[in-house]
Short mmCIF file of C-alpha atoms and ligand atoms in Angstrom, two decimals:
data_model
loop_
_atom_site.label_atom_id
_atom_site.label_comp_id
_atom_site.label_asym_id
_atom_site.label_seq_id
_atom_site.Cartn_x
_atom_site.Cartn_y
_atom_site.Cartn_z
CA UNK A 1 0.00 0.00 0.00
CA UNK A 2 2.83 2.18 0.86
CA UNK A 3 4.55 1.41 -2.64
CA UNK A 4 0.99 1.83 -4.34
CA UNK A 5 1.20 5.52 -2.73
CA UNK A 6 4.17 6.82 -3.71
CA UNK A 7 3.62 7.77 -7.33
CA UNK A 8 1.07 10.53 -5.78
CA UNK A 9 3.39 11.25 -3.06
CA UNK A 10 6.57 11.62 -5.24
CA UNK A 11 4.30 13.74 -7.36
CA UNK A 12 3.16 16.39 -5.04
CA UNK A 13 6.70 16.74 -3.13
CA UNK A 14 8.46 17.78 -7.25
CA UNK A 15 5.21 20.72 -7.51
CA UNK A 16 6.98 22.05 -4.01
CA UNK A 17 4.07 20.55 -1.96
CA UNK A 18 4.02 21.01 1.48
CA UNK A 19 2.70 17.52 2.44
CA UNK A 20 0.51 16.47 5.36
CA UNK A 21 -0.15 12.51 4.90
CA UNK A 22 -2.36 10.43 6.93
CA UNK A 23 -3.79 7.10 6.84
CA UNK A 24 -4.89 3.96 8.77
CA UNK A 25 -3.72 0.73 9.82
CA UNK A 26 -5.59 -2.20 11.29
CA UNK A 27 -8.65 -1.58 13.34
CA UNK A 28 -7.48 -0.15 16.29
CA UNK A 29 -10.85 0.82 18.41
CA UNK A 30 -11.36 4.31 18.28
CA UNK A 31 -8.72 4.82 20.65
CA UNK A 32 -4.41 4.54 20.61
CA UNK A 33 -3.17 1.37 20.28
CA UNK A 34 0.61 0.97 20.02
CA UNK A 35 0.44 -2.22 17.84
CA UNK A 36 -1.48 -0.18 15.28
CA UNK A 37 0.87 2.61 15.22
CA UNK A 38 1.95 4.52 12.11
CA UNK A 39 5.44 5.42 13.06
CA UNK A 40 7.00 2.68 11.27
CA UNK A 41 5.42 3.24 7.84
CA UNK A 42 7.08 7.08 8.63
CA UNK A 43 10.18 5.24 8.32
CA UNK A 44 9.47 3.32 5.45
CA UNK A 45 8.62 5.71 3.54
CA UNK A 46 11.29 7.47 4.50
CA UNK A 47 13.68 4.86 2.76
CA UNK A 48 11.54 4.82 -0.43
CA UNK A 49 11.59 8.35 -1.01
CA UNK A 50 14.98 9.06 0.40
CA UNK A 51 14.08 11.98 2.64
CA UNK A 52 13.42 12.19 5.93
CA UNK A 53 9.61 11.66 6.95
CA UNK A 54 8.12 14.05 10.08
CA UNK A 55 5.91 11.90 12.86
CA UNK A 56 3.35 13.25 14.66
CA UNK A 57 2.02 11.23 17.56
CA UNK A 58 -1.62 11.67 16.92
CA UNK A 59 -3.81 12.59 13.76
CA UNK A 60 -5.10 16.15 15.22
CA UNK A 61 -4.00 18.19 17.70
CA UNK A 62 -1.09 20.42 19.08
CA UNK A 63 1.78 18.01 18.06
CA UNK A 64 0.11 17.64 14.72
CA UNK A 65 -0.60 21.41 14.20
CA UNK A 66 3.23 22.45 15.27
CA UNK A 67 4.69 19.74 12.79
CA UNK A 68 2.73 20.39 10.23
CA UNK A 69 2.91 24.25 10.66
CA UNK A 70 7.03 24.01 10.30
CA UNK A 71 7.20 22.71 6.95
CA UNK A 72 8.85 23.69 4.41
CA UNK A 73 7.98 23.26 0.58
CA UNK A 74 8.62 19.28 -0.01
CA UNK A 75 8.52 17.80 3.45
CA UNK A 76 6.66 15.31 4.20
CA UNK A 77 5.02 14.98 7.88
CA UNK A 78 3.12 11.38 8.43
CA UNK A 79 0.46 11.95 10.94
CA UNK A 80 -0.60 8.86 13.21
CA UNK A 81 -3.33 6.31 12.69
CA UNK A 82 -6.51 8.30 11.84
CA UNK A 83 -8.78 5.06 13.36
CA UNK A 84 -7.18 5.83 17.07
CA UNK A 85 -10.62 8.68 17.08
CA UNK A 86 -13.58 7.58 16.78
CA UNK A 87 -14.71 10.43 15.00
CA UNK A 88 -13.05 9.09 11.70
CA UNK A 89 -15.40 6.12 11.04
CA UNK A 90 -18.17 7.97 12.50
CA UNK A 91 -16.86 10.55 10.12
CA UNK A 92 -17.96 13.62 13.14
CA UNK A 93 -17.26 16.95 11.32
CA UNK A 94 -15.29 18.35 13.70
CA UNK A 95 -12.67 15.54 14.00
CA UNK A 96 -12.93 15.93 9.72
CA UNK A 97 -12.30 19.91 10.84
CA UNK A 98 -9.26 19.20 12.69
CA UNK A 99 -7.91 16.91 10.40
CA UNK A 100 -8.30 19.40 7.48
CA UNK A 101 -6.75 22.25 9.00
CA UNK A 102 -5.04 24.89 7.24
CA UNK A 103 -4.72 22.39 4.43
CA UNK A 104 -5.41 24.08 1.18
CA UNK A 105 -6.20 21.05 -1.20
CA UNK A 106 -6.93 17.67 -0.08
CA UNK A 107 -5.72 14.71 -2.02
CA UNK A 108 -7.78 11.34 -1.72
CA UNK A 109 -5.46 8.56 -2.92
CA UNK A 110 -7.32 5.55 -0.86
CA UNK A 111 -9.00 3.60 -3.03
CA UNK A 112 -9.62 0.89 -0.34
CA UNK A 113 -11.81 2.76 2.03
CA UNK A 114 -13.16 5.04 -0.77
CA UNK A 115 -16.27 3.07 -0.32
CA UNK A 116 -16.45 4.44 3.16
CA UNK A 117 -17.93 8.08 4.28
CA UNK A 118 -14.68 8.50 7.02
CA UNK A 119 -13.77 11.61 8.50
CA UNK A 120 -10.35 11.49 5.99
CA UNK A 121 -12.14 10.19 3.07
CA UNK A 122 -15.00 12.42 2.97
CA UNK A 123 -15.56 14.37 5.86
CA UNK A 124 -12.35 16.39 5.34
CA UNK A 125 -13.44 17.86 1.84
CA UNK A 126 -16.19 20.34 3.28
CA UNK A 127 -12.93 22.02 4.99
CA UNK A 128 -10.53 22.81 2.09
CA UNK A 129 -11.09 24.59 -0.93
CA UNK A 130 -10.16 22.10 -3.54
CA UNK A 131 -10.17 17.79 -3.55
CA UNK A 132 -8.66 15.57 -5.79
CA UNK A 133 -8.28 11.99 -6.19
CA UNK A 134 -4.72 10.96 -6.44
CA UNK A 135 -3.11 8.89 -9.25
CA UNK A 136 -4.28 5.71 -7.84
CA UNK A 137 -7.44 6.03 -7.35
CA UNK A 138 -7.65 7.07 -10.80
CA UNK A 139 -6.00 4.17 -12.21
CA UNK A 140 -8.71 2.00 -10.46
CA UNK A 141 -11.36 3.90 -12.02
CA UNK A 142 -9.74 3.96 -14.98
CA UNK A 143 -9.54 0.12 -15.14
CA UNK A 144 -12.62 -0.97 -13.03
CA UNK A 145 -14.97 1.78 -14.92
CA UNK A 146 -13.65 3.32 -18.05
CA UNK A 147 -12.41 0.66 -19.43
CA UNK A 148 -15.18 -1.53 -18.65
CA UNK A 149 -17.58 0.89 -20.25
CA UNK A 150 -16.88 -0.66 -23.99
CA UNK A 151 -15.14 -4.10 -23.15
CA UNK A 152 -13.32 -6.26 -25.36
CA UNK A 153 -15.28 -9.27 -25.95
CA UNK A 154 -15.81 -12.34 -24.92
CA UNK A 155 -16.02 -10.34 -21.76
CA UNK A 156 -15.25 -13.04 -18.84
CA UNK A 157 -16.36 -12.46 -15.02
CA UNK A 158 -14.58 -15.08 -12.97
CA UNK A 159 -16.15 -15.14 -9.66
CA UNK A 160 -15.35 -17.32 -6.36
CA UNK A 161 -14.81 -17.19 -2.67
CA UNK A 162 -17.53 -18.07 0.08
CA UNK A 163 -20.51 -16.52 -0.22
CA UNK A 164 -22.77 -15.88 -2.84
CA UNK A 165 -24.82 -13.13 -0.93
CA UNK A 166 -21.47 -11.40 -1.02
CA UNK A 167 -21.48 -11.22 -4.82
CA UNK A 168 -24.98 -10.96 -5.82
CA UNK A 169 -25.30 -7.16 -6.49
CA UNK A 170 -21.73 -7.32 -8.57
CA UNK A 171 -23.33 -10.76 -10.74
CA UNK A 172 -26.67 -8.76 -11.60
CA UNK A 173 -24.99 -5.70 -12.60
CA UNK A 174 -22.14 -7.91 -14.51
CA UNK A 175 -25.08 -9.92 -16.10
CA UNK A 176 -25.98 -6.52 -18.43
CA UNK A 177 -22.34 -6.61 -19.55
CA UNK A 178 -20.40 -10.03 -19.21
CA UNK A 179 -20.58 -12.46 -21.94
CA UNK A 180 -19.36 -15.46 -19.80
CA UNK A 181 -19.74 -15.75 -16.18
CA UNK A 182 -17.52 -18.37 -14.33
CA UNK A 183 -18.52 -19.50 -10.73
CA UNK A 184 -16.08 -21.13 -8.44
CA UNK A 185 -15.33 -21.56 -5.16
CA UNK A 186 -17.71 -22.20 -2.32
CA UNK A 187 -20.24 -19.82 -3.60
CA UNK A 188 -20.94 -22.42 -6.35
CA UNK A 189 -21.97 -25.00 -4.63
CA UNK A 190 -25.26 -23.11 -3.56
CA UNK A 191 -25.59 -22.87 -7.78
CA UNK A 192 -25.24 -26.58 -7.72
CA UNK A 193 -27.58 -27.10 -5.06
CA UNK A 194 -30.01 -25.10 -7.08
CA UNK A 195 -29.84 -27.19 -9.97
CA UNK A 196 -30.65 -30.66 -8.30
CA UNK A 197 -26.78 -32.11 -7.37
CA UNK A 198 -25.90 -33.33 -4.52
CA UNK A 199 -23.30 -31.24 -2.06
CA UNK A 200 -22.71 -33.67 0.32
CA UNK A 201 -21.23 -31.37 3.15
CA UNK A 202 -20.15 -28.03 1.14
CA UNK A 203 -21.06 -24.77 2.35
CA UNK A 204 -23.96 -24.01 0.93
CA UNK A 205 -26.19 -21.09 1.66
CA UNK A 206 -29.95 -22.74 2.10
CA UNK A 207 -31.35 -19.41 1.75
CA UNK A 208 -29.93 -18.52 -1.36
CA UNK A 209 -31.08 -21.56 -3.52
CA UNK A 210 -34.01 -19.26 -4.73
CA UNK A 211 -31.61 -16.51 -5.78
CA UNK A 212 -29.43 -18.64 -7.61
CA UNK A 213 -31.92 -20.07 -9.59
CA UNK A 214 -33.24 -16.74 -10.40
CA UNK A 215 -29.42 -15.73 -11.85
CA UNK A 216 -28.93 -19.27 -13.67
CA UNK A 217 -32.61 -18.50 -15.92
CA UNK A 218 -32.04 -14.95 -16.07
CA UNK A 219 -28.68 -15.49 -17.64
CA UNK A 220 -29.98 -18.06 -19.78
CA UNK A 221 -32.41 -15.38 -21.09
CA UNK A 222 -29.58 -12.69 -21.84
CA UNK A 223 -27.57 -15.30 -24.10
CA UNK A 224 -25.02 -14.80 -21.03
CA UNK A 225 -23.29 -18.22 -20.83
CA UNK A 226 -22.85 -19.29 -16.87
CA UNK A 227 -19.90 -22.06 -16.02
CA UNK A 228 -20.19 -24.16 -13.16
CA UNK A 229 -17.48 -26.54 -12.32
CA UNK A 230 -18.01 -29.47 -13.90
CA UNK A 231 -16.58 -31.80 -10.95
CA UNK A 232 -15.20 -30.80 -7.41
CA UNK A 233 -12.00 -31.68 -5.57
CA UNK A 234 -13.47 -33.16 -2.37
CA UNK A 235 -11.98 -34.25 1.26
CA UNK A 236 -13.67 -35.16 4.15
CA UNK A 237 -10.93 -33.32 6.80
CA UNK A 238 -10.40 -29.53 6.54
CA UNK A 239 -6.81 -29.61 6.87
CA UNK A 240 -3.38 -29.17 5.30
CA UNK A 241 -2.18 -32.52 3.89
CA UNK A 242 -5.30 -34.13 4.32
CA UNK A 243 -6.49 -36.68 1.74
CA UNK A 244 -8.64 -35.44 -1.44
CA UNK A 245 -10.26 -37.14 -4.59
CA UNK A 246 -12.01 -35.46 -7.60
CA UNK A 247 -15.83 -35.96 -8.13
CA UNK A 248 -17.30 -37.52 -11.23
CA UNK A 249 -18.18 -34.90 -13.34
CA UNK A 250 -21.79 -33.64 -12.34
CA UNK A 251 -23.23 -33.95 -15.39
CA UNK A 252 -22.15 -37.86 -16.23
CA UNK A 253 -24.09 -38.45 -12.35
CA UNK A 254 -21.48 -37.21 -10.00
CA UNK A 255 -21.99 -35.05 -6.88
CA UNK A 256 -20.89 -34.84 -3.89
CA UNK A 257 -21.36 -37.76 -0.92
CA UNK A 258 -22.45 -36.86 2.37
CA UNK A 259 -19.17 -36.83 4.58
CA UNK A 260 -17.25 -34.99 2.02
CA UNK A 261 -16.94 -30.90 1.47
CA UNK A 262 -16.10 -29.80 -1.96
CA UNK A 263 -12.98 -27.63 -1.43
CA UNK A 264 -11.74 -26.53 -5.02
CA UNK A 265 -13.07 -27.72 -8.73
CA UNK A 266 -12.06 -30.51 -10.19
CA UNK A 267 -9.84 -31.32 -12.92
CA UNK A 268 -12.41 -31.45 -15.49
CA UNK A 269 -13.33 -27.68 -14.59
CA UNK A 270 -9.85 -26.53 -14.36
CA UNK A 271 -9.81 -27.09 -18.04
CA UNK A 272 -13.05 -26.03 -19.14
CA UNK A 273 -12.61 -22.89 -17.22
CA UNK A 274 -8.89 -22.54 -19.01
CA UNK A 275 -10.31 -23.00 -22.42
CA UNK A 276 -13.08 -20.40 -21.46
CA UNK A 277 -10.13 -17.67 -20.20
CA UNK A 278 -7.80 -18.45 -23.49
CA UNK A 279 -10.73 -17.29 -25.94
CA UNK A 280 -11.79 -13.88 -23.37
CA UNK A 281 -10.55 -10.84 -24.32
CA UNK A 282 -11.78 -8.74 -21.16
CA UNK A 283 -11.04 -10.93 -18.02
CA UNK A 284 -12.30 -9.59 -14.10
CA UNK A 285 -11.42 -11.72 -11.20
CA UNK A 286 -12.71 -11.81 -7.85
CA UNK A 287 -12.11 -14.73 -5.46
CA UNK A 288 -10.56 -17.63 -5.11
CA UNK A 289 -11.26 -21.06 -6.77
CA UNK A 290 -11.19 -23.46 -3.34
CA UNK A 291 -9.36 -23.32 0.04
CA UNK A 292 -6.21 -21.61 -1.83
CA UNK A 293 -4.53 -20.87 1.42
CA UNK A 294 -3.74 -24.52 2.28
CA UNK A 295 -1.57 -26.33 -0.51
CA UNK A 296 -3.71 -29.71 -0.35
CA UNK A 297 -6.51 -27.60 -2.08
CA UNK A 298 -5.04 -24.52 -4.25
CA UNK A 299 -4.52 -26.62 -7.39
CA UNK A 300 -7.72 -24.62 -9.06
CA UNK A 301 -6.85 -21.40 -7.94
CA UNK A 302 -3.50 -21.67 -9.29
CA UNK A 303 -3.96 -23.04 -12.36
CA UNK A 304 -6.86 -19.92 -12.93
CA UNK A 305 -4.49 -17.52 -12.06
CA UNK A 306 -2.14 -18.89 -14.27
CA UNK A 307 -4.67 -19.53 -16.83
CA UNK A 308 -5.55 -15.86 -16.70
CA UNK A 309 -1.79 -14.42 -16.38
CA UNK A 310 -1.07 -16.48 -19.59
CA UNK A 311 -4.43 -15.02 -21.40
CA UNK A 312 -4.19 -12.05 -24.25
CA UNK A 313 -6.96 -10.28 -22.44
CA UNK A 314 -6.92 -7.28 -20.67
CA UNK A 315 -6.76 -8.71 -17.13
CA UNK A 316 -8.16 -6.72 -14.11
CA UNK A 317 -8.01 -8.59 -10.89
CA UNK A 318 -9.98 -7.21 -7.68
CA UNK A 319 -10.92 -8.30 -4.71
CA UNK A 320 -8.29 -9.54 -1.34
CA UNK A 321 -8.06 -12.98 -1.88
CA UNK A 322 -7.47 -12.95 -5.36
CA UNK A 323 -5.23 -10.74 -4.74
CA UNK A 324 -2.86 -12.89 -2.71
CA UNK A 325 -3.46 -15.81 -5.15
CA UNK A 326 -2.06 -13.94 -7.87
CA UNK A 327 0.97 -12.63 -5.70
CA UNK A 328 1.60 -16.38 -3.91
CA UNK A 329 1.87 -17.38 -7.17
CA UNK A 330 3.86 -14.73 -8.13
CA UNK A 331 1.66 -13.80 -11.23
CA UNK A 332 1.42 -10.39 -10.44
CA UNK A 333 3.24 -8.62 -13.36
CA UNK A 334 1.56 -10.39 -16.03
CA UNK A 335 -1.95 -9.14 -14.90
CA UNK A 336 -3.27 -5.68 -16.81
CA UNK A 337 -4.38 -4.49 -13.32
CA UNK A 338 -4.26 -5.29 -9.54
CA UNK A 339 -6.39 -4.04 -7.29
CA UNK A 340 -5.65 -2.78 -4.07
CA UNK A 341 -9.09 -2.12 -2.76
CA UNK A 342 -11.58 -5.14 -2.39
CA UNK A 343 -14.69 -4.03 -1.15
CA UNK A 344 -14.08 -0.91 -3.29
CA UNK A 345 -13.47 -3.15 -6.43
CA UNK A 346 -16.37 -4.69 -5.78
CA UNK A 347 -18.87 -1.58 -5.04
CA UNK A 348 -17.50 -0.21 -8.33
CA UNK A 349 -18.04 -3.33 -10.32
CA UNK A 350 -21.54 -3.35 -8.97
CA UNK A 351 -22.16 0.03 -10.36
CA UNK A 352 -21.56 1.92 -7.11
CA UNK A 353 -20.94 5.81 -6.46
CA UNK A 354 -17.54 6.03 -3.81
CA UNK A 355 -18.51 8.04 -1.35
CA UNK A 356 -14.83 9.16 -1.33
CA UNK A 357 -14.60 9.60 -4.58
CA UNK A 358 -18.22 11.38 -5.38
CA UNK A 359 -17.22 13.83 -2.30
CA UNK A 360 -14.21 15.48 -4.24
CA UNK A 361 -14.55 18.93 -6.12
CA UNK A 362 -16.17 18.59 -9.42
CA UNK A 363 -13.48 20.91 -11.41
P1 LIG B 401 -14.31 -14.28 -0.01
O1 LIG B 401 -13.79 -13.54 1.20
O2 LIG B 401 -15.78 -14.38 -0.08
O3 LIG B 401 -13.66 -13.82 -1.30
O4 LIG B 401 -13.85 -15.79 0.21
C1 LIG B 401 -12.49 -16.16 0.23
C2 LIG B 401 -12.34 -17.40 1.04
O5 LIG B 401 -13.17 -18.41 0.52
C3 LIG B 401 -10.93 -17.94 1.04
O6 LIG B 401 -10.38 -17.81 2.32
C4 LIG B 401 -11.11 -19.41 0.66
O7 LIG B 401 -10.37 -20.28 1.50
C5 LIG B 401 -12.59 -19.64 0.86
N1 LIG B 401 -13.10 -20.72 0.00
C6 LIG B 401 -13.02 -20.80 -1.32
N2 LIG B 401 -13.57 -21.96 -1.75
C7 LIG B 401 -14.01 -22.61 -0.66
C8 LIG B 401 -14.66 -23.86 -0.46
N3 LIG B 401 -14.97 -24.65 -1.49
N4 LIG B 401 -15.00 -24.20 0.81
C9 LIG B 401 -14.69 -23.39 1.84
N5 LIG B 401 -14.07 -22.20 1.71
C10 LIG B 401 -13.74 -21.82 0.48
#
C-alpha cells in the first residue's frame, strides 16, 4: 500500500508541496493502540523516497498542528493512525475539521476505504477549498470503470470465494455486460444445489437456492453463458495434507457424498474454465477457486491464475483474496491491473458511487 502511494506522493513533493499525509492501519478501536501505530510506515517511507519523513504522535491536535505548521515546501510529515478517534469512522465533522486544518487542497489517494464516508475520506473535503483523487485512485477507475464501459469481448467475469450473498449485487450488474460468467469456489456449490446435485457437506447457503436459480434463468435469457465446475476436488478433513479425490463430473451423475466438502473444482473444470479464459478478451477476477490458502486444495486457484496471467486479455483482478493468489503465485506482473481495494473493487463493479470519490470537487 505504501509502494501503491508513492507515485502521488513523489508527485506532489516535485510541484513544491508542502505535504501532510495520513492514513490507517488495522482496526485499532477508536482509541491509541501501540500495535497499530503509524510510526513505522514514517520510516518506510522514508527509505523509499529518500528523505526524511516528520511523525506526529496523533492525527489532530497540538503536536500535529506544530509539525505540520514548520514545513517547508517538499517535506513530508506522516500523521498517526486516523482510526485511534472515533470520529473518523463515525466521520464527526469536527474531527474531519481538525484533520483538514489549514490544508489548502486535499488529495484522496485511498481507493480501499473510498467506499467508506470516514472523516479522511469524505468528511475532510467540506474544509478545504479544492479535492482531488490521487493517481491511484484514478487508475482504479480507470480500469474498473472506463475501461469496462466498452469491453473487449468475450467479456469473462470469474467469480469465487464463500458466499454468494457477497457477490450478488456485482453478478446482476455484470449480467448486463459479461458475456461469460464463471462461478467457483464455495459460492458455487449453492448454484449446484439449485440445480438438483448433490453437495454432500459443502457450504452451501440454504437461503440462497431461490436466488441462484433466479441468476442461472435470467442469464440463460440474456444469451449470457454461466460455467459451473463441472466436478469438485473433495476431502472429508479440513486440513493441510489431508487426503482429497475429484468428483465424477456432475453432469455424467457425479456429486458430492455426504461426509465430504467440496474444497476446489475438479480437474475437469480446471480445463473447461482454461479453455473459457484463453478465448476472453476482457477478463475480471474476484475470489478464489477453493481453500487456496492450504496447498492440499489450491490446485484450481492456481492453475486460474495462471490460466488468466497467460491469457491475451486485458486482465483486471480485484478483490483480497485474489489478490494474494495472484501474488503467492507470483503472477502479479503479467496481470493488466491489480487491485488494491476489495470491497471498493467490488462496489465499483456493482455500479456503485464512492462516497470518497463522489465527495471530491467537481473541477
Ligand atoms: P471471499 O472472502 O468471499 O472472497 O472468500 C475467500 C475465502 O473463501 C478464502 O479464504 C477461501 O479459502 C474460501 N473458500 C473458497 N472456496 C471454498 C470452499 N470450497 N469451501 C470453503 N471455503 C472456500
Amino acid at each position: 500500500r505504501i509502494q501503491a502511494a508513492l507515485p502521488s506522493i513523489r508527485h506532489l513533493i516535485s510541484g513544491g508541496a508542502r505535504l501532510v499525509l495520513c492514513s490507517h492501519l488495522g482496526r485499532p478501536k477508536g482509541e491509541p493502540d501501540p500495535q497499530f501505530s503509524l510510526r513505522p510506515a514514517a520510516v518506510r517511507l522514508g527509505e523509499l523516497l529518500g528523505q526524511e519523513v516528520f511523525f506526529a504522535g496523533d492525527c489532530v491536535g497540538e503536536d500535529a498542528q506544530v509539525k505540520r505548521g514548520t514545513l517547508d515546501s517538499g517535506q513530508v510529515v506522516l500523521l498517526e493512525n486516523t482510526r485511534f478517534h472515533v470520529g473518523e469512522k463515525s466521520n464527526d465533522p469536527e474531527f474531519a475539521e481538525a484533520l483538514a486544518g489549514t490544508a489548502a487542497l486535499f488529495v484522496n489517494d485511498a481507493f480501499g476505504t473510498a467506499h467508506r464516508a470516514h472523516g479522511s475520506t469524505e468528511g475532510v473535503t467540506h474544509h478545504v477549498e479544492n479535492s482531488a483523487m490521487g493517481l491511484l485512485i484514478e487508475r482504479e477507475l480507470d480500469f474498473l470503470c472506463e475501461k469496462l464501459v466498452d469491453p473487449g469481448r468475450p467479456f469473462l467475469v470469474i467469480l469465487g470465494g464463500k458466499k454468494v450473498s457477497d457477490k450478488i449485487e456485482v453478478i446482476t450488474a455484470l449480467l448486463e455486460k459479461a458475456d461469460v460468467f464463471i462461478v467457483g469456489g464455495a459460492m458455487a456449490y449453492t448454484f449446484l444445489k439449485a440445480q438438483g446435485f448433490e453437495v454432500g457437506d459443502s457450504l452451501v447457503e440454504e437461503e440462497k437456492i431461490g436466488l441462484a436459480r433466479e441468476i442461472l434463468s435470467k442469464a440463460a435469457d440474456k444469451g449470457v453463458k454461466f460455467l459451473l465446475p463441472a466436478d469438485s476436488r473433495v476431502t472429508k478433513e479440513f486440513r493441510e495434507g489431508a487426503d482429497t479425490k475429484v468428483t465424477e463430473a456432475y453432469s455424467a451423475g457425479g456429486g458430492i457424498a455426504d461426509g465430504w466438502e467440496g474444497i476446489d473444482i475438479g480437474d475437469r473444470a480446471i480445463e473447461e474454465f482454461s479453455a473459457e479464459i484463453r478465448k476472453a478478451r476482457t477478463v475480471v477476477w474476484n475470489g478464489p477457486m477453493g481453500v487456496f490458502e492450504m496447498s492440499s486444495f489450491e490446485k484450481g486457484t492456481r492453475e486460474v491464475a495462471r490460466a488468466v496471467a497467460a491469457s491475451n486479455a486485458l486482465t483486471i483482478v480485484g478483490g483480497g483474496d485474489s489478490v494474494t493468489a495472484v501474488k503467492k503465485y507470483d503472477l502479479g506482473d503479467r496481470m493488466s491491473f491489480i487491485s488494491t481495494g476489495g470491497g471498493a473493487s467490488l462496489e465499483l463493479l456493482e455500479g456503485k458511487k464512492l462516497p470518497g470519490v463522489a465527495a471530491l470537487t467537481d473541477l
